[in-house]
Tab-separated table of C-alpha atoms in Angstrom:
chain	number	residue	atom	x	y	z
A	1	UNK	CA	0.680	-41.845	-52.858
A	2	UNK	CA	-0.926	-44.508	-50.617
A	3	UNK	CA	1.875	-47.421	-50.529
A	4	UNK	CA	5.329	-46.889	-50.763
A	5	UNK	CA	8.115	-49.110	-51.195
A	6	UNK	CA	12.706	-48.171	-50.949
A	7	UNK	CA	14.953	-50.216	-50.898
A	8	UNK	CA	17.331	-52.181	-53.442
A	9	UNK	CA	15.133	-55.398	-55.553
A	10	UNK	CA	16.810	-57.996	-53.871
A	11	UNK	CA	15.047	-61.711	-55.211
A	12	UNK	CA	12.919	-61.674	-51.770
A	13	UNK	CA	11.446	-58.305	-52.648
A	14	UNK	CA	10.924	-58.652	-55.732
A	15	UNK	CA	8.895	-62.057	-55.564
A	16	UNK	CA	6.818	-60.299	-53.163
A	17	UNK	CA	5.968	-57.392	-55.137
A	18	UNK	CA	5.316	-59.094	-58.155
A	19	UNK	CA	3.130	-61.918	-55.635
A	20	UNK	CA	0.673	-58.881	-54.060
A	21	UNK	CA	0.687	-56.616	-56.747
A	22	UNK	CA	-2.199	-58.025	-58.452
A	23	UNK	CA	-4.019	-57.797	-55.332
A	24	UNK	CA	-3.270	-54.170	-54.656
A	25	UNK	CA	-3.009	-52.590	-57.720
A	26	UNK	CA	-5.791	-50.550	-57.194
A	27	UNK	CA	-3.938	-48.345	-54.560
A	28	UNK	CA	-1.296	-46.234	-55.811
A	29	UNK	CA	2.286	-47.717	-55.196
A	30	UNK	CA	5.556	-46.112	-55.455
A	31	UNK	CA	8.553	-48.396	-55.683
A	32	UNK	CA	12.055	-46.692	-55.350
A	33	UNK	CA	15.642	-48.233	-55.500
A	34	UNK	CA	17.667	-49.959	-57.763
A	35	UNK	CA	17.389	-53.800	-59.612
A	36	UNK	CA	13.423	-52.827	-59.580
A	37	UNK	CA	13.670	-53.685	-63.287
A	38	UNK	CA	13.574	-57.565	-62.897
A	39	UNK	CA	9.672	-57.596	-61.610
A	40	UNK	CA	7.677	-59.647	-63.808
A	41	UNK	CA	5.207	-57.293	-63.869
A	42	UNK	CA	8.163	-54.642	-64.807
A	43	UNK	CA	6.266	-53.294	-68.181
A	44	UNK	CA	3.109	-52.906	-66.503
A	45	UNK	CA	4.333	-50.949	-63.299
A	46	UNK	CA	7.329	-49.210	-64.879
A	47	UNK	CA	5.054	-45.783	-64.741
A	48	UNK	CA	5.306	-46.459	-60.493
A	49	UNK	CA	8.863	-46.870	-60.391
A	50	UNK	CA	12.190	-45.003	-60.027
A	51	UNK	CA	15.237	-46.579	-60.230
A	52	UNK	CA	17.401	-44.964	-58.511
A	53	UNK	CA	18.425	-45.057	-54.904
A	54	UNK	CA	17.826	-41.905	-52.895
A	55	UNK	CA	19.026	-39.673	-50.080
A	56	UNK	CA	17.819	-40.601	-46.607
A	57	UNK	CA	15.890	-36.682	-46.676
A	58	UNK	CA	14.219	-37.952	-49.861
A	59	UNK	CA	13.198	-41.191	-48.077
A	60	UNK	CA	12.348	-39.406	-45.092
A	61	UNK	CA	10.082	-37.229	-47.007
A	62	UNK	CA	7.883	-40.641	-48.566
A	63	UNK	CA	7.880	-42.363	-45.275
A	64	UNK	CA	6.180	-39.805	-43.540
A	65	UNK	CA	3.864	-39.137	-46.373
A	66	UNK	CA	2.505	-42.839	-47.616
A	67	UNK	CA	0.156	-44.271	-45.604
A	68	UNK	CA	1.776	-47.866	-45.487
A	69	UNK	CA	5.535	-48.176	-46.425
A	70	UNK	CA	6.247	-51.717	-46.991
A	71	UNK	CA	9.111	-52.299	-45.371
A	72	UNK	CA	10.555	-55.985	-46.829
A	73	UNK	CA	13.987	-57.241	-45.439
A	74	UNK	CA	16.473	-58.341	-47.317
A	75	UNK	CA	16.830	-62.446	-47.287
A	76	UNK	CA	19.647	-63.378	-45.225
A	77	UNK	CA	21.137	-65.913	-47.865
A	78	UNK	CA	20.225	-63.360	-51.163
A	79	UNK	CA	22.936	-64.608	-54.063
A	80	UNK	CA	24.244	-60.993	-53.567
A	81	UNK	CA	25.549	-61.181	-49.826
A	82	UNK	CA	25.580	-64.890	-49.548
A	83	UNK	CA	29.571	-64.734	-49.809
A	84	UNK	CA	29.203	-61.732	-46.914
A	85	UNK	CA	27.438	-64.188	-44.743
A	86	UNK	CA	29.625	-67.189	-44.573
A	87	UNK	CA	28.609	-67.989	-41.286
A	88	UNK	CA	25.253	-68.734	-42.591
A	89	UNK	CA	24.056	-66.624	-39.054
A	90	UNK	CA	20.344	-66.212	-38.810
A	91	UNK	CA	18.812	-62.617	-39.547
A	92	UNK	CA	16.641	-61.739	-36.479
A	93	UNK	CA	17.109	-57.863	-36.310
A	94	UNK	CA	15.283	-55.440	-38.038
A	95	UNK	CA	16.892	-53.069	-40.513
A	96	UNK	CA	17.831	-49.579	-40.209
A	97	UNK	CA	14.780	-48.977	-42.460
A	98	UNK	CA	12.647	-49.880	-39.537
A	99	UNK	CA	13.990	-46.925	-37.202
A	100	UNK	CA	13.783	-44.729	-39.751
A	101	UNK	CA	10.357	-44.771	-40.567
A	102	UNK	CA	9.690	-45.218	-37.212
A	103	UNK	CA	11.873	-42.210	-36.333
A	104	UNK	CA	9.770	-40.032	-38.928
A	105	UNK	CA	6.225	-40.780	-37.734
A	106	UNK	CA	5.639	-42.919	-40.403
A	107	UNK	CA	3.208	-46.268	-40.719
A	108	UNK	CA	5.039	-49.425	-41.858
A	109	UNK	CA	4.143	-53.180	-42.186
A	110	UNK	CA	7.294	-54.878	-41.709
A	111	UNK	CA	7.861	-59.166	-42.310
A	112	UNK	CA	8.453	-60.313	-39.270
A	113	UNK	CA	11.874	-61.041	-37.079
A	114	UNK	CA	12.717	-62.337	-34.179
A	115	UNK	CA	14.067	-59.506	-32.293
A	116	UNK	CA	11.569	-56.732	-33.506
A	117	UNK	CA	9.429	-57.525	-30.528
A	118	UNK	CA	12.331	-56.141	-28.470
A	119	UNK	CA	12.079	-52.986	-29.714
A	120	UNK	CA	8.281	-52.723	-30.935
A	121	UNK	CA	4.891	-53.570	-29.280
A	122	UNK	CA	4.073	-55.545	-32.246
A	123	UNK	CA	0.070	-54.816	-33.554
A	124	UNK	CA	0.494	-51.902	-30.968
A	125	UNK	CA	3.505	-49.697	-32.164
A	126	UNK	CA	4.035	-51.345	-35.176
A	127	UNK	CA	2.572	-54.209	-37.774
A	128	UNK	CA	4.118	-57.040	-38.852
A	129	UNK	CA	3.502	-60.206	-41.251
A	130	UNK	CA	4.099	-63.565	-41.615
A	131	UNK	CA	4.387	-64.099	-45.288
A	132	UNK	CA	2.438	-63.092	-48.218
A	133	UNK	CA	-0.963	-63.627	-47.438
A	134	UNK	CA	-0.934	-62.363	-44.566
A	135	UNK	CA	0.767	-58.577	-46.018
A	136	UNK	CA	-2.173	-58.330	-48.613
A	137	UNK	CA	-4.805	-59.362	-45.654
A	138	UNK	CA	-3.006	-56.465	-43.776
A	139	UNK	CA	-2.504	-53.977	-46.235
A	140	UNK	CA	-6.571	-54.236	-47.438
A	141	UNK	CA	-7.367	-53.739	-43.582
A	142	UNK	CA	-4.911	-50.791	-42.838
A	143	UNK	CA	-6.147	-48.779	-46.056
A	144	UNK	CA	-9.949	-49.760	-45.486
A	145	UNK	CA	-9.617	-48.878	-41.680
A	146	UNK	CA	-7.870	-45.698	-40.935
A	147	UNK	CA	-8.641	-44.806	-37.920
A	148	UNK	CA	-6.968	-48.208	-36.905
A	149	UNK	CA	-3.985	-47.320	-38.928
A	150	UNK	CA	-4.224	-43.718	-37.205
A	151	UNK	CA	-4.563	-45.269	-33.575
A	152	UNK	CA	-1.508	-47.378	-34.216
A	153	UNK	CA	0.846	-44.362	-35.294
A	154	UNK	CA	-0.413	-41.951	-32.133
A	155	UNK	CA	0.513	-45.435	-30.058
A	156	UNK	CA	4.041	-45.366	-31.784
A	157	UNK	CA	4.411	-41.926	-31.663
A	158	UNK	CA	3.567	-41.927	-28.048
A	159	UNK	CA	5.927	-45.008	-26.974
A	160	UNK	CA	8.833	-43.202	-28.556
């Protein structure tokens, strides 16, 4: 397995999938969690998806073994928290999901937020993008450039 993908299909993560899977669909992807099923491209991909969620050992176990796990936040006004976050405040952490990758000496390209350069050397320790464009540009380079994906992880691994 080359890319990797766990989490829950919140509408965010879902647009993006079904956005850059066209454009990457040559690598092999694995996409695990639950609400998975809504991807447009759903009938064409079902064969790379499991929909269930998993243990954190299971999810240790891909993240250390994928080359690139995509790791795509949640949207911080998603119709399914949106009455959690009355508040409307401003998502500028990274997720848990971050640490744990990092945590397992696994490679991740994360979308970007605010305070992640607190805790990462971003392009050093870890790899982050802007929006769409920018994560296919990124995953194409990572895959086609190992040693560069390599370097990055030994820098990571290194920091920690």
């Amino acid at each position: 397995m080359i890319i990797c993908v766990i989490g829950t299909g919140f509408r965010n993560r879902v647009d993006i999938i079904d956005t850059i899977y066209k454009n990457v669909s040559k690598y092999d992807i694995k996409i695990i969690g639950i609400l998975w099923g809504k991807l447009k491209s759903y009938n064409l991909i079902k064969d790379k998806i499991k929909l269930i969620a998993i243990s954190d050992e299971e999810a240790s176990k891909y993240y250390s073994n994928v080359k690139i796990n995509l790791n795509i936040h949640r949207a911080y006004n998603d119709d399914t928290i949106k009455k959690l976050n009355i508040d409307k405040i401003k998502a500028i952490s990274p997720n848990n999901r971050t640490f744990d990758i990092s945590a397992v000496g696994g490679f991740q390209i994360v979308d970007y937020r605010e305070d992640l350069d607190r805790f990462y050397k971003i392009g050093e320790e870890i790899v982050a993008y802007d929006d769409v464009k920018d994560l296919i540009n990124k995953i194409h380079y990572y895959l086609e450039h190992d040693e560069e994906r390599i370097k990055l992880l030994k820098m990571h691994i290194k920091e920690q």
